[in-house]
Coordinates of N, CA and C in Angstrom, one line a residue:
M1 N -19.1 1.7 0.3 CA -17.8 1.3 -0.3 C -18.0 0.1 -1.2
F2 N -17.2 0.0 -2.2 CA -17.3 -1.0 -3.2 C -16.0 -1.7 -3.4
T3 N -16.0 -3.0 -3.7 CA -14.8 -3.8 -4.0 C -14.3 -3.5 -5.4
I4 N -13.1 -3.9 -5.7 CA -12.6 -3.7 -7.0 C -13.4 -4.4 -8.1
G5 N -13.9 -5.6 -7.8 CA -14.8 -6.3 -8.7 C -16.1 -5.6 -9.0
Q6 N -16.6 -5.0 -7.9 CA -17.9 -4.3 -8.1 C -17.7 -3.0 -9.0
I7 N -16.6 -2.3 -8.7 CA -16.5 -1.1 -9.5 C -16.0 -1.4 -10.9
A8 N -15.3 -2.5 -11.1 CA -14.9 -2.9 -12.4 C -16.2 -3.1 -13.3
K9 N -17.1 -3.8 -12.7 CA -18.4 -4.1 -13.4 C -19.2 -2.8 -13.7
K10 N -19.2 -2.0 -12.6 CA -20.0 -0.7 -12.7 C -19.5 0.2 -13.7
V11 N -18.1 0.3 -13.8 CA -17.5 1.3 -14.7 C -17.2 0.7 -16.1
G12 N -17.1 -0.6 -16.2 CA -16.8 -1.3 -17.4 C -15.3 -1.3 -17.7
L13 N -14.6 -1.5 -16.7 CA -13.1 -1.7 -16.8 C -12.8 -3.1 -16.2
N14 N -11.7 -3.6 -16.6 CA -11.3 -4.8 -15.9 C -10.4 -4.5 -14.7
I15 N -10.3 -5.5 -13.8 CA -9.6 -5.3 -12.6 C -8.2 -4.9 -12.8
G16 N -7.5 -5.5 -13.8 CA -6.2 -5.1 -14.1 C -6.0 -3.7 -14.5
A17 N -6.9 -3.1 -15.2 CA -6.9 -1.7 -15.6 C -6.9 -0.8 -14.4
I18 N -7.8 -1.2 -13.5 CA -8.0 -0.3 -12.2 C -6.7 -0.4 -11.4
R19 N -6.1 -1.6 -11.3 CA -4.8 -1.7 -10.6 C -3.7 -0.9 -11.3
F20 N -3.7 -0.9 -12.7 CA -2.8 -0.2 -13.5 C -2.9 1.3 -13.2
Y21 N -4.1 1.8 -13.2 CA -4.3 3.2 -12.9 C -3.8 3.6 -11.5
E22 N -4.0 2.7 -10.6 CA -3.5 3.0 -9.2 C -1.9 3.1 -9.3
R23 N -1.3 2.1 -10.0 CA 0.2 2.1 -10.0 C 0.7 3.3 -10.7
K24 N 0.0 3.8 -11.7 CA 0.4 5.0 -12.5 C 0.1 6.3 -11.8
G25 N -0.6 6.2 -10.6 CA -0.9 7.4 -9.9 C -2.1 8.2 -10.4
L26 N -2.9 7.5 -11.2 CA -4.1 8.1 -11.7 C -5.4 7.8 -10.9
L27 N -5.2 7.1 -9.8 CA -6.3 6.8 -8.9 C -5.6 6.6 -7.5
E28 N -6.2 7.3 -6.6 CA -5.6 7.2 -5.2 C -5.6 5.8 -4.7
P29 N -4.6 5.3 -4.0 CA -4.6 3.9 -3.5 C -5.9 3.7 -2.7
A30 N -6.5 2.6 -2.9 CA -7.7 2.2 -2.2 C -7.5 2.0 -0.8
V31 N -8.5 2.3 0.0 CA -8.5 1.9 1.4 C -8.7 0.4 1.4
R32 N -8.3 -0.2 2.5 CA -8.4 -1.7 2.6 C -9.2 -2.1 3.8
N33 N -10.0 -3.1 3.6 CA -10.7 -3.6 4.7 C -9.9 -4.6 5.5
E34 N -10.5 -5.2 6.6 CA -9.8 -6.1 7.4 C -9.3 -7.4 6.7
Q35 N -9.9 -7.7 5.6 CA -9.4 -8.9 4.7 C -8.4 -8.4 3.7
N36 N -8.0 -7.1 3.8 CA -7.0 -6.5 2.9 C -7.5 -6.3 1.4
N37 N -8.9 -6.4 1.3 CA -9.5 -6.1 0.0 C -9.5 -4.6 -0.3
R38 N -9.3 -4.2 -1.5 CA -9.4 -2.8 -1.9 C -10.9 -2.4 -1.8
L39 N -11.1 -1.2 -1.3 CA -12.5 -0.6 -1.2 C -12.4 0.8 -1.8
Y40 N -13.5 1.1 -2.6 CA -13.6 2.3 -3.4 C -14.9 3.0 -3.1
S41 N -14.8 4.4 -3.2 CA -16.0 5.2 -2.9 C -16.8 5.6 -4.2
E42 N -17.9 6.2 -4.0 CA -18.7 6.7 -5.2 C -17.8 7.7 -5.9
E43 N -17.0 8.5 -5.2 CA -16.2 9.5 -5.8 C -15.1 8.8 -6.7
D44 N -14.6 7.7 -6.2 CA -13.6 6.9 -7.1 C -14.3 6.4 -8.3
I45 N -15.5 6.0 -8.2 CA -16.3 5.5 -9.4 C -16.4 6.6 -10.4
G46 N -16.8 7.8 -9.9 CA -17.0 9.0 -10.8 C -15.7 9.3 -11.5
W47 N -14.6 9.3 -10.8 CA -13.3 9.6 -11.4 C -12.9 8.5 -12.4
L48 N -13.1 7.3 -12.1 CA -12.8 6.2 -13.1 C -13.7 6.3 -14.3
E49 N -14.9 6.7 -14.2 CA -15.8 6.8 -15.4 C -15.2 8.0 -16.2
F50 N -14.8 9.1 -15.6 CA -14.2 10.2 -16.4 C -12.9 9.8 -17.0
L51 N -12.1 9.1 -16.2 CA -10.8 8.6 -16.7 C -11.0 7.7 -18.0
K52 N -12.0 6.8 -17.9 CA -12.3 5.9 -19.0 C -12.7 6.8 -20.2
C53 N -13.5 7.8 -20.0 CA -14.0 8.7 -21.0 C -12.8 9.3 -21.7
L54 N -11.9 9.9 -20.9 CA -10.7 10.5 -21.5 C -9.9 9.6 -22.3
R55 N -9.7 8.3 -21.8 CA -8.9 7.3 -22.6 C -9.6 7.0 -23.9
E56 N -10.9 6.9 -23.9 CA -11.7 6.5 -25.1 C -11.6 7.7 -26.1
T57 N -11.4 8.9 -25.6 CA -11.3 10.0 -26.6 C -9.8 10.1 -27.1
G58 N -9.0 9.3 -26.6 CA -7.6 9.3 -27.1 C -6.6 10.0 -26.2
M59 N -7.0 10.5 -25.1 CA -6.0 11.2 -24.2 C -5.0 10.2 -23.7
S60 N -3.7 10.6 -23.7 CA -2.7 9.7 -23.2 C -2.7 9.5 -21.7
I61 N -2.1 8.5 -21.2 CA -1.9 8.3 -19.8 C -1.2 9.4 -19.2
E62 N -0.1 9.9 -19.9 CA 0.7 11.0 -19.4 C -0.1 12.3 -19.2
E63 N -1.0 12.6 -20.2 CA -1.8 13.8 -20.2 C -2.9 13.6 -19.0
I64 N -3.4 12.4 -18.9 CA -4.4 12.2 -17.8 C -3.7 12.4 -16.5
K65 N -2.5 11.9 -16.3 CA -1.7 12.1 -15.1 C -1.5 13.5 -14.8
R66 N -1.1 14.3 -15.8 CA -0.9 15.7 -15.6 C -2.2 16.4 -15.2
Y67 N -3.3 16.0 -15.8 CA -4.6 16.6 -15.5 C -5.0 16.2 -14.0
Y68 N -4.8 14.9 -13.7 CA -5.2 14.5 -12.3 C -4.3 15.2 -11.3
D69 N -3.1 15.4 -11.6 CA -2.2 16.1 -10.6 C -2.7 17.5 -10.4
M70 N -3.2 18.1 -11.5 CA -3.7 19.5 -11.4 C -5.0 19.5 -10.5
V71 N -5.8 18.5 -10.7 CA -7.1 18.4 -9.9 C -6.7 18.3 -8.4
K72 N -5.7 17.5 -8.1 CA -5.3 17.4 -6.7 C -4.7 18.7 -6.2
T73 N -4.2 19.5 -7.1 CA -3.6 20.8 -6.6 C -4.7 21.8 -6.2
G74 N -5.8 21.8 -6.9 CA -6.9 22.6 -6.5 C -7.4 23.6 -7.6
T75 N -8.2 24.5 -7.2 CA -8.9 25.4 -8.1 C -7.9 26.3 -8.9
S76 N -6.8 26.5 -8.4 CA -5.8 27.4 -9.1 C -5.5 26.9 -10.5
T77 N -5.7 25.6 -10.7 CA -5.4 24.9 -12.0 C -6.6 24.9 -12.9
L78 N -7.7 25.4 -12.5 CA -8.9 25.3 -13.4 C -8.7 25.9 -14.8
P79 N -8.0 27.0 -15.0 CA -7.9 27.5 -16.4 C -7.1 26.4 -17.3
E80 N -6.1 25.9 -16.7 CA -5.3 24.9 -17.5 C -6.1 23.6 -17.7
R81 N -6.8 23.2 -16.7 CA -7.6 22.0 -16.9 C -8.7 22.2 -17.9
T82 N -9.3 23.4 -17.8 CA -10.3 23.7 -18.8 C -9.8 23.7 -20.2
R83 N -8.6 24.2 -20.4 CA -8.0 24.2 -21.7 C -7.7 22.8 -22.2
M84 N -7.2 21.9 -21.3 CA -7.0 20.5 -21.7 C -8.3 19.8 -22.1
I85 N -9.3 20.0 -21.4 CA -10.6 19.4 -21.7 C -11.2 20.0 -23.0
E86 N -11.0 21.3 -23.2 CA -11.5 21.9 -24.5 C -10.7 21.3 -25.7
E87 N -9.4 21.1 -25.5 CA -8.6 20.5 -26.6 C -9.0 19.1 -26.8
Q88 N -9.3 18.3 -25.8 CA -9.7 17.0 -26.0 C -11.1 16.9 -26.6
K89 N -11.9 17.8 -26.3 CA -13.2 17.9 -26.9 C -13.1 18.2 -28.4
Q90 N -12.1 19.0 -28.8 CA -11.9 19.3 -30.2 C -11.3 18.1 -30.9
V91 N -10.5 17.3 -30.3 CA -10.0 16.1 -30.9 C -11.1 15.1 -31.2
L92 N -12.1 15.0 -30.2 CA -13.2 14.2 -30.4 C -14.1 14.7 -31.5
L93 N -14.4 16.0 -31.6 CA -15.2 16.5 -32.6 C -14.5 16.3 -34.0
D94 N -13.2 16.5 -34.1 CA -12.5 16.2 -35.4 C -12.7 14.7 -35.8
D95 N -12.6 13.9 -34.8 CA -12.7 12.4 -35.0 C -14.1 12.1 -35.5
I96 N -15.1 12.7 -34.9 CA -16.5 12.5 -35.3 C -16.7 13.0 -36.8
E97 N -16.1 14.1 -37.2 CA -16.2 14.5 -38.6 C -15.5 13.5 -39.5
K98 N -14.4 13.0 -39.1 CA -13.7 12.0 -40.0 C -14.6 10.8 -40.1
K99 N -15.2 10.3 -39.0 CA -16.1 9.2 -39.0 C -17.3 9.4 -39.9
K100 N -17.9 10.6 -39.9 CA -19.0 11.0 -40.7 C -18.6 10.9 -42.2
A101 N -17.4 11.4 -42.5 CA -17.0 11.3 -43.9 C -16.8 9.8 -44.3
Q102 N -16.2 9.0 -43.5 CA -16.1 7.6 -43.8 C -17.4 6.9 -44.0
L103 N -18.4 7.3 -43.1 CA -19.7 6.7 -43.3 C -20.4 7.1 -44.6
A104 N -20.2 8.4 -45.0 CA -20.8 8.9 -46.2 C -20.1 8.1 -47.4
H105 N -18.8 7.9 -47.3 CA -18.2 7.1 -48.4 C -18.7 5.7 -48.5
L106 N -18.9 5.0 -47.4 CA -19.5 3.7 -47.4 C -20.9 3.7 -47.9
E107 N -21.7 4.7 -47.5 CA -23.1 4.8 -48.0 C -23.1 5.0 -49.5
H108 N -22.2 5.8 -50.0 CA -22.1 6.0 -51.5 C -21.8 4.7 -52.2
K109 N -20.8 4.0 -51.6 CA -20.4 2.7 -52.3 C -21.6 1.7 -52.3
L110 N -22.4 1.7 -51.2 CA -23.5 0.8 -51.1 C -24.6 1.2 -52.2
E111 N -24.8 2.5 -52.3 CA -25.8 3.0 -53.3 C -25.4 2.5 -54.7
R112 N -24.1 2.5 -55.0 CA -23.6 2.1 -56.3 C -23.9 0.6 -56.4
Y113 N -23.6 -0.2 -55.4 CA -23.8 -1.6 -55.5 C -25.3 -1.9 -55.6
Y114 N -26.1 -1.2 -54.9 CA -27.6 -1.4 -55.0 C -28.1 -1.1 -56.5
R115 N -27.4 -0.2 -57.2 CA -27.8 0.0 -58.6 C -27.2 -1.0 -59.5
G116 N -26.4 -1.9 -59.0 CA -25.9 -3.0 -59.8 C -24.5 -2.7 -60.4
E117 N -23.9 -1.6 -59.9 CA -22.5 -1.3 -60.4 C -21.5 -2.2 -59.7
N118 N -20.5 -2.5 -60.4 CA -19.5 -3.5 -59.9 C -18.4 -3.0 -59.0
Y119 N -18.2 -1.7 -59.0 CA -17.1 -1.1 -58.2 C -17.6 0.0 -57.3

């Protein structure tokens, strides 16, 4: 079992974010030890890493909550969860293509500057 500080470091989230996810119902309330400190499992860490990934790809808190509720419902929701992850994957791929185009634009501008052009 891990304390909230330990998992915050391990996952790369701040403690406030972890508490926020608990309040929003995106993370099961932690068990508490005799000193009333939150304790988390390896499974909690895995979920938080995935939750962080989903947030970094732009998925909203509301969509993650919907996804998480389906996970708790069980395997009957696999088709819908699969669809959600496929859609988020496409969002990420689209973003990568936009970033590639932006990078190419910057590289083109640098080439012009290296040739001594002023604009």
